[in-house]
mmCIF file of C-alpha atoms in Angstrom:
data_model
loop_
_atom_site.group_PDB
_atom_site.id
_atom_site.type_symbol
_atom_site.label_atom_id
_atom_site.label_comp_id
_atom_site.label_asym_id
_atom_site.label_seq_id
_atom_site.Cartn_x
_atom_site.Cartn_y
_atom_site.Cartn_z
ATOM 1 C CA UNK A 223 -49.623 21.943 72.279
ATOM 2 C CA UNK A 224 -49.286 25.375 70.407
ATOM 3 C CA UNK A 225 -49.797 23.611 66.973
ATOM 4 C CA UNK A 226 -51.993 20.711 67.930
ATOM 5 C CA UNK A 227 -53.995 22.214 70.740
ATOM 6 C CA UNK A 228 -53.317 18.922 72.384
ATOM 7 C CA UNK A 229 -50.672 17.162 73.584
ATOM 8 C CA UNK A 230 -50.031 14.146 71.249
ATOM 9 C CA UNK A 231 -48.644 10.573 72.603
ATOM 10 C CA UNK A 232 -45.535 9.774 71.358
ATOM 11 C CA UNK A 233 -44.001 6.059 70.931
ATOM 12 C CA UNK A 234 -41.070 7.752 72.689
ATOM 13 C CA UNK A 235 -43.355 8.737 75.415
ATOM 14 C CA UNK A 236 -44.222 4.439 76.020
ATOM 15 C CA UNK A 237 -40.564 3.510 75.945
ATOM 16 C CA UNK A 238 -39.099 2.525 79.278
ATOM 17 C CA UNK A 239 -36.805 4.891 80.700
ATOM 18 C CA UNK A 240 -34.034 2.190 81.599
ATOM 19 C CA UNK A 241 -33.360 0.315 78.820
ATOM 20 C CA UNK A 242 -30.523 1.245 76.911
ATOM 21 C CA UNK A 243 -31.034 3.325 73.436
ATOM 22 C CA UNK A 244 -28.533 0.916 71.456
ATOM 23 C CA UNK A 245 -28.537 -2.780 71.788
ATOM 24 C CA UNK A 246 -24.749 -3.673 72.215
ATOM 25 C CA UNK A 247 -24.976 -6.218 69.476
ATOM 26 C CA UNK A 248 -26.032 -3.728 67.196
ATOM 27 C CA UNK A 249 -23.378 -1.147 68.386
ATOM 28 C CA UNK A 250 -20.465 -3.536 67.427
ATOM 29 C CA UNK A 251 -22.074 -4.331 64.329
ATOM 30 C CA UNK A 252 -21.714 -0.614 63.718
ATOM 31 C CA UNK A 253 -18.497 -0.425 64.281
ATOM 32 C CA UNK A 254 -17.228 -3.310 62.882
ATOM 33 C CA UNK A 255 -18.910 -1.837 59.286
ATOM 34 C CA UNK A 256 -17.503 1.434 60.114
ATOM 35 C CA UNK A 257 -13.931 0.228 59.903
ATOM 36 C CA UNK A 258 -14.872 -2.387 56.959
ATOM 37 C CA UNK A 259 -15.841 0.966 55.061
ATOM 38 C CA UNK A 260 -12.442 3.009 56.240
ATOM 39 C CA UNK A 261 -10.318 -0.380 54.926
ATOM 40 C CA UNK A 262 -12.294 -0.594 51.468
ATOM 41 C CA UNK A 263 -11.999 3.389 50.937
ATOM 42 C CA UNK A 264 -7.966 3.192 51.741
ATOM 43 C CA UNK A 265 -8.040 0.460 49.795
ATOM 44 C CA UNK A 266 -9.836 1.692 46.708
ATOM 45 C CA UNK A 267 -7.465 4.797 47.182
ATOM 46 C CA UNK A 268 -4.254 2.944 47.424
ATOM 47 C CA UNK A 269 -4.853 1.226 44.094
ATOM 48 C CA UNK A 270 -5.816 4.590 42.426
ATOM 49 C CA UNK A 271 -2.499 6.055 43.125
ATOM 50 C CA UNK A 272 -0.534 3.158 42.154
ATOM 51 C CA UNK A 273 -2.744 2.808 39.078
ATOM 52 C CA UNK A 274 -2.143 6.606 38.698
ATOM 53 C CA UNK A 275 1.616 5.998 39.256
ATOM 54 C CA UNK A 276 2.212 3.662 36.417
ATOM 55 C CA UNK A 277 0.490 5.570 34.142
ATOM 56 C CA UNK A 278 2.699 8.640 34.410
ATOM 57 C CA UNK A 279 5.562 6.603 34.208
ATOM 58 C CA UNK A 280 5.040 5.508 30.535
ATOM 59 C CA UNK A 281 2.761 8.312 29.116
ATOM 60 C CA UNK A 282 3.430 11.537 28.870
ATOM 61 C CA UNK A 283 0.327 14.692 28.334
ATOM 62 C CA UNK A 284 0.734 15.275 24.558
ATOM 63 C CA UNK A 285 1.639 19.103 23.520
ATOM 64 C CA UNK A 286 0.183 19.849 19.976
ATOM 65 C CA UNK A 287 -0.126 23.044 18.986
ATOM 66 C CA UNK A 288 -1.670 24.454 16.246
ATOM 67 C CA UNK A 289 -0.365 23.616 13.006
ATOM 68 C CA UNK A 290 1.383 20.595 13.844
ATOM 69 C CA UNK A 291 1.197 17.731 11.537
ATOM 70 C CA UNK A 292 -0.352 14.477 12.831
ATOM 71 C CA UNK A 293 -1.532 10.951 11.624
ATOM 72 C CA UNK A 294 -5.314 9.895 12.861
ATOM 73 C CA UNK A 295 -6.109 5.950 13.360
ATOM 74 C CA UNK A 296 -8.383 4.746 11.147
ATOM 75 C CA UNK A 297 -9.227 2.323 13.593
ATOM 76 C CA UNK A 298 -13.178 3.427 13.473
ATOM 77 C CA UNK A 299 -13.285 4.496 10.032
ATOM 78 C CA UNK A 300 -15.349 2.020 7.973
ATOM 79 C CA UNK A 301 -15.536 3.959 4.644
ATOM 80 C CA UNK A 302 -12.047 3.854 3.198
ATOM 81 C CA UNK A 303 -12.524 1.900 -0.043
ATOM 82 C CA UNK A 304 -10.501 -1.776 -0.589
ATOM 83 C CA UNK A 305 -10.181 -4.474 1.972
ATOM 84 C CA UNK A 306 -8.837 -3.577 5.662
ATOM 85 C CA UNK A 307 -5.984 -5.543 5.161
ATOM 86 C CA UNK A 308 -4.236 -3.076 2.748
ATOM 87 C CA UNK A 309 -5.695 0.009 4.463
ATOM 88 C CA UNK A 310 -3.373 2.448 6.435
ATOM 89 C CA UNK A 311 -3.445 2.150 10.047
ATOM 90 C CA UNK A 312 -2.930 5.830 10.655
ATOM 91 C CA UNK A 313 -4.245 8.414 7.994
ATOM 92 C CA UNK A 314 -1.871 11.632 7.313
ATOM 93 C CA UNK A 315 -0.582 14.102 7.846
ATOM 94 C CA UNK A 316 -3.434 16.370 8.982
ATOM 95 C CA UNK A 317 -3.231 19.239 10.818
ATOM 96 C CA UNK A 318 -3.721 18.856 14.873
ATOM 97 C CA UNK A 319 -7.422 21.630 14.148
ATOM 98 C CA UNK A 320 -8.226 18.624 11.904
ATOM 99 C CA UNK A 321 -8.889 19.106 8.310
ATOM 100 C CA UNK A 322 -10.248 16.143 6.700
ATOM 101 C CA UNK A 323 -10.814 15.296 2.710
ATOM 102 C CA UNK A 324 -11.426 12.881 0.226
ATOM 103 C CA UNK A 325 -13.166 9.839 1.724
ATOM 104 C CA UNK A 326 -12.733 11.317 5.191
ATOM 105 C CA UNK A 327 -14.497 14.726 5.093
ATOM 106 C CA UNK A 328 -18.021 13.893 6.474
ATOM 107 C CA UNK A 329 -15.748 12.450 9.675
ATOM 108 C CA UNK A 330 -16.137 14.224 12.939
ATOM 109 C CA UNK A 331 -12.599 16.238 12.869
ATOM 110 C CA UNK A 332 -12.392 15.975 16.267
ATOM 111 C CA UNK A 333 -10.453 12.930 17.429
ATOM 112 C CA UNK A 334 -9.344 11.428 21.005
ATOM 113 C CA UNK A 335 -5.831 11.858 21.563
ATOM 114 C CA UNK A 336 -5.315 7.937 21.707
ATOM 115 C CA UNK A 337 -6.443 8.129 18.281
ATOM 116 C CA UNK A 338 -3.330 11.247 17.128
ATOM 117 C CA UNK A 339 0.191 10.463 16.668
ATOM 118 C CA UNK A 340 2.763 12.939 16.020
ATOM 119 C CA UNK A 341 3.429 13.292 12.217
ATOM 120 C CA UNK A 342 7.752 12.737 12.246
ATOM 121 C CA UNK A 343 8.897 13.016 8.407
ATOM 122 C CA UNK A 344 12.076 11.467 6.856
ATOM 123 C CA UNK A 345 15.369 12.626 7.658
ATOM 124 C CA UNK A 346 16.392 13.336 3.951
ATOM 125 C CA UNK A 347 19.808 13.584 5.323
ATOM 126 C CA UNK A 348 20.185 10.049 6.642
ATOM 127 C CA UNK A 349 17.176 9.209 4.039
ATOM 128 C CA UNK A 350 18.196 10.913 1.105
ATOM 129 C CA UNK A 351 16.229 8.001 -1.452
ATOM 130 C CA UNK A 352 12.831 7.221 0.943
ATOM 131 C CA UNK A 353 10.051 8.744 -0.933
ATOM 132 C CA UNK A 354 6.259 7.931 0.287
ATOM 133 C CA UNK A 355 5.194 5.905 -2.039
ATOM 134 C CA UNK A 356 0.799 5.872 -1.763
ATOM 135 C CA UNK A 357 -0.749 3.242 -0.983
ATOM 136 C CA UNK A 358 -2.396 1.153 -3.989
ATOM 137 C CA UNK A 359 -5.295 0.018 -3.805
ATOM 138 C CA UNK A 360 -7.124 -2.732 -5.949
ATOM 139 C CA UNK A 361 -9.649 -0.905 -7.952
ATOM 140 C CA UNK A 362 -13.064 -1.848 -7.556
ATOM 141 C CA UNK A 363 -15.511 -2.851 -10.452
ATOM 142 C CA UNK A 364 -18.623 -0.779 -9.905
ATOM 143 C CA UNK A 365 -20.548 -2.677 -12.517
ATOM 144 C CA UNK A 366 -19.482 -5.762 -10.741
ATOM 145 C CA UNK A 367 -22.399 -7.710 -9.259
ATOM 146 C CA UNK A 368 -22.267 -8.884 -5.583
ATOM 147 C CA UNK A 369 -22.919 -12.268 -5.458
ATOM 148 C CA UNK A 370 -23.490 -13.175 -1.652
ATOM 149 C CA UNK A 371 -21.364 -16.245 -0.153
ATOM 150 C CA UNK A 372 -23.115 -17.030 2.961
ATOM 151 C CA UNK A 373 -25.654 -15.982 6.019
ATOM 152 C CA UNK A 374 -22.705 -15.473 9.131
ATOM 153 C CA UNK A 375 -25.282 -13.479 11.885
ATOM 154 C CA UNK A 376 -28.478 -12.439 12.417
ATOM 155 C CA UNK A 377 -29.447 -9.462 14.709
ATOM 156 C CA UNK A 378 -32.986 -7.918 15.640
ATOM 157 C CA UNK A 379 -33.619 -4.643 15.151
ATOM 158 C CA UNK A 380 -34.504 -2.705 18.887
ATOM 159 C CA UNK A 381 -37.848 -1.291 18.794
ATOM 160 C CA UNK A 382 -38.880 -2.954 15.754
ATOM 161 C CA UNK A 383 -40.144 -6.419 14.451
ATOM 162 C CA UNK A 384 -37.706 -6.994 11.824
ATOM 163 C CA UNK A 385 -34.127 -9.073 11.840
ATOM 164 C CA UNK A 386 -31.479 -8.009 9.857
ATOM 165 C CA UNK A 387 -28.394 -10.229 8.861
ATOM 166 C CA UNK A 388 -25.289 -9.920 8.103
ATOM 167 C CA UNK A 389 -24.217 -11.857 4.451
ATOM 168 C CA UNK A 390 -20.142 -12.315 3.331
ATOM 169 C CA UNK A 391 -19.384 -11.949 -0.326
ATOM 170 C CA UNK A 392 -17.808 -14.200 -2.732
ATOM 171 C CA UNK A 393 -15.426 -11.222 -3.697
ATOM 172 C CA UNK A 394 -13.104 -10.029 -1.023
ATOM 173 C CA UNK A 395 -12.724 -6.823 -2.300
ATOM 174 C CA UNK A 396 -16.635 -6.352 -0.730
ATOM 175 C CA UNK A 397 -16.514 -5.994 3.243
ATOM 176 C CA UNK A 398 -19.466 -8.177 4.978
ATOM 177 C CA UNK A 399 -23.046 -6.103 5.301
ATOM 178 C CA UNK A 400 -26.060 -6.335 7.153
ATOM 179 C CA UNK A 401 -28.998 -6.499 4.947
ATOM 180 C CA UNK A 402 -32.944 -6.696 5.343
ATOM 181 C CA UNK A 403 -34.366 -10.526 4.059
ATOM 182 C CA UNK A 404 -36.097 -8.377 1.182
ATOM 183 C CA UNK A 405 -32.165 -7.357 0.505
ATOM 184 C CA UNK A 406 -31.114 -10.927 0.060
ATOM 185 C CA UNK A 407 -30.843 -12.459 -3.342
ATOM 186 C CA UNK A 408 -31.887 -16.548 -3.326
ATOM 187 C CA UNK A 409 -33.216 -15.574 0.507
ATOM 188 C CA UNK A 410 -35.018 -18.344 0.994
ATOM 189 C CA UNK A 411 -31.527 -20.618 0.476
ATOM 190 C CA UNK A 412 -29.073 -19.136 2.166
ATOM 191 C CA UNK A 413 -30.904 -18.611 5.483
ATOM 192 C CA UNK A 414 -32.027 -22.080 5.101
ATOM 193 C CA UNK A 415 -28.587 -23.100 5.285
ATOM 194 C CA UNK A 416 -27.882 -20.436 7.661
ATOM 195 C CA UNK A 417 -30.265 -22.260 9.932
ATOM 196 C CA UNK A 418 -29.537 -25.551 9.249
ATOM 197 C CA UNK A 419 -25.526 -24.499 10.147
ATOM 198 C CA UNK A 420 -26.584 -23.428 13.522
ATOM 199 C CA UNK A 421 -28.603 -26.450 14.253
ATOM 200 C CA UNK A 422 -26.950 -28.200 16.816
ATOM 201 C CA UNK A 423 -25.867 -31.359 15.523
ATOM 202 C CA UNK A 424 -27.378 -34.763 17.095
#
């Protein structure tokens, strides 16, 4: 009345006095998802801390400290020259405040600690003859052409009109590349074959 300056008509004010405010139906229904919640929380709970369990059974919270010597996975590292076959599987020994060179040095040096293993060298007591011997690589001819081998994928670019796709060399030395159509030597026959090889066959 004080803000209106009348008294408005609520819907509460046309419901009937003696009916009940909650139809039972919908009270058990209530209930009922009240406890199906409570299960499915324990629940989701219950597996955490088993989960959680395992885990701290088998792994253990590394402790490097600065200036211990580690090996980093090359696992995401696609710039190491010669093919991934002969490449190392860990790359070492750096220091834990990472210090990267060489091929390595525009890398991020900051690594997940799935990716870090702690750097143990040879006992040269019980070792006295193991030497690291470096990897060697097969060298690779920069004057030698790349001859392309096939069409394997094609991807469009997001955002754009354009397809890129992705060729396999002749020479195994050269890792497969995607390239731009324009990119392609003898385009017009290898992604007619390309085609033709995903045709499915009558």
């Amino acid at each position: 009345m004080l803000e209106k300056g009348w008294n408005p008509r609520l819907p509460a004010d046309t419901l009937r006095k003696d009916l009940i405010d909650i139809h039972p139906t919908a009270s058990s229904f209530k209930i009922m998802l009240d406890k199906v919640k409570h299960h499915a929380k324990q629940s989701m709970n219950d597996a955490f801390d088993y989960a959680k369990q395992k885990w701290d059974k088998s792994h253990k919270v590394p402790d490097f400290k600065v200036g211990d010597l580690v090996l980093v996975s090359t696992l995401n590292f696609n710039n190491i020259k010669g093919p991934k076959k002969l490449k190392d599987a860990l790359h070492g020994t750096n220091a834990v405040q990472v210090e990267l060179s060489g091929e390595l040095e525009n890398k991020h040096p900051t690594f997940p600690v799935s990716l870090i293993k702690p750097y143990q060298p040879a006992d040269k007591e019980l070792f006295p003859l193991r030497n690291p011997t470096p990897l060697t690589v097969p060298p690779v001819e920069q004057n030698e052409d790349k001859k392309i081998k096939k069409v394997i994928k094609e991807r469009r670019l997001r955002g754009k009109n354009q397809r890129e796709y992705l060729v396999r060399y002749r020479n195994p030395v050269h890792e497969d590349e995607w390239l731009a159509e324009s990119e392609i030597p003898d385009s017009d026959k290898l992604l007619r074959r390309f085609r033709h090889e995903r045709r499915p066959q009558a």
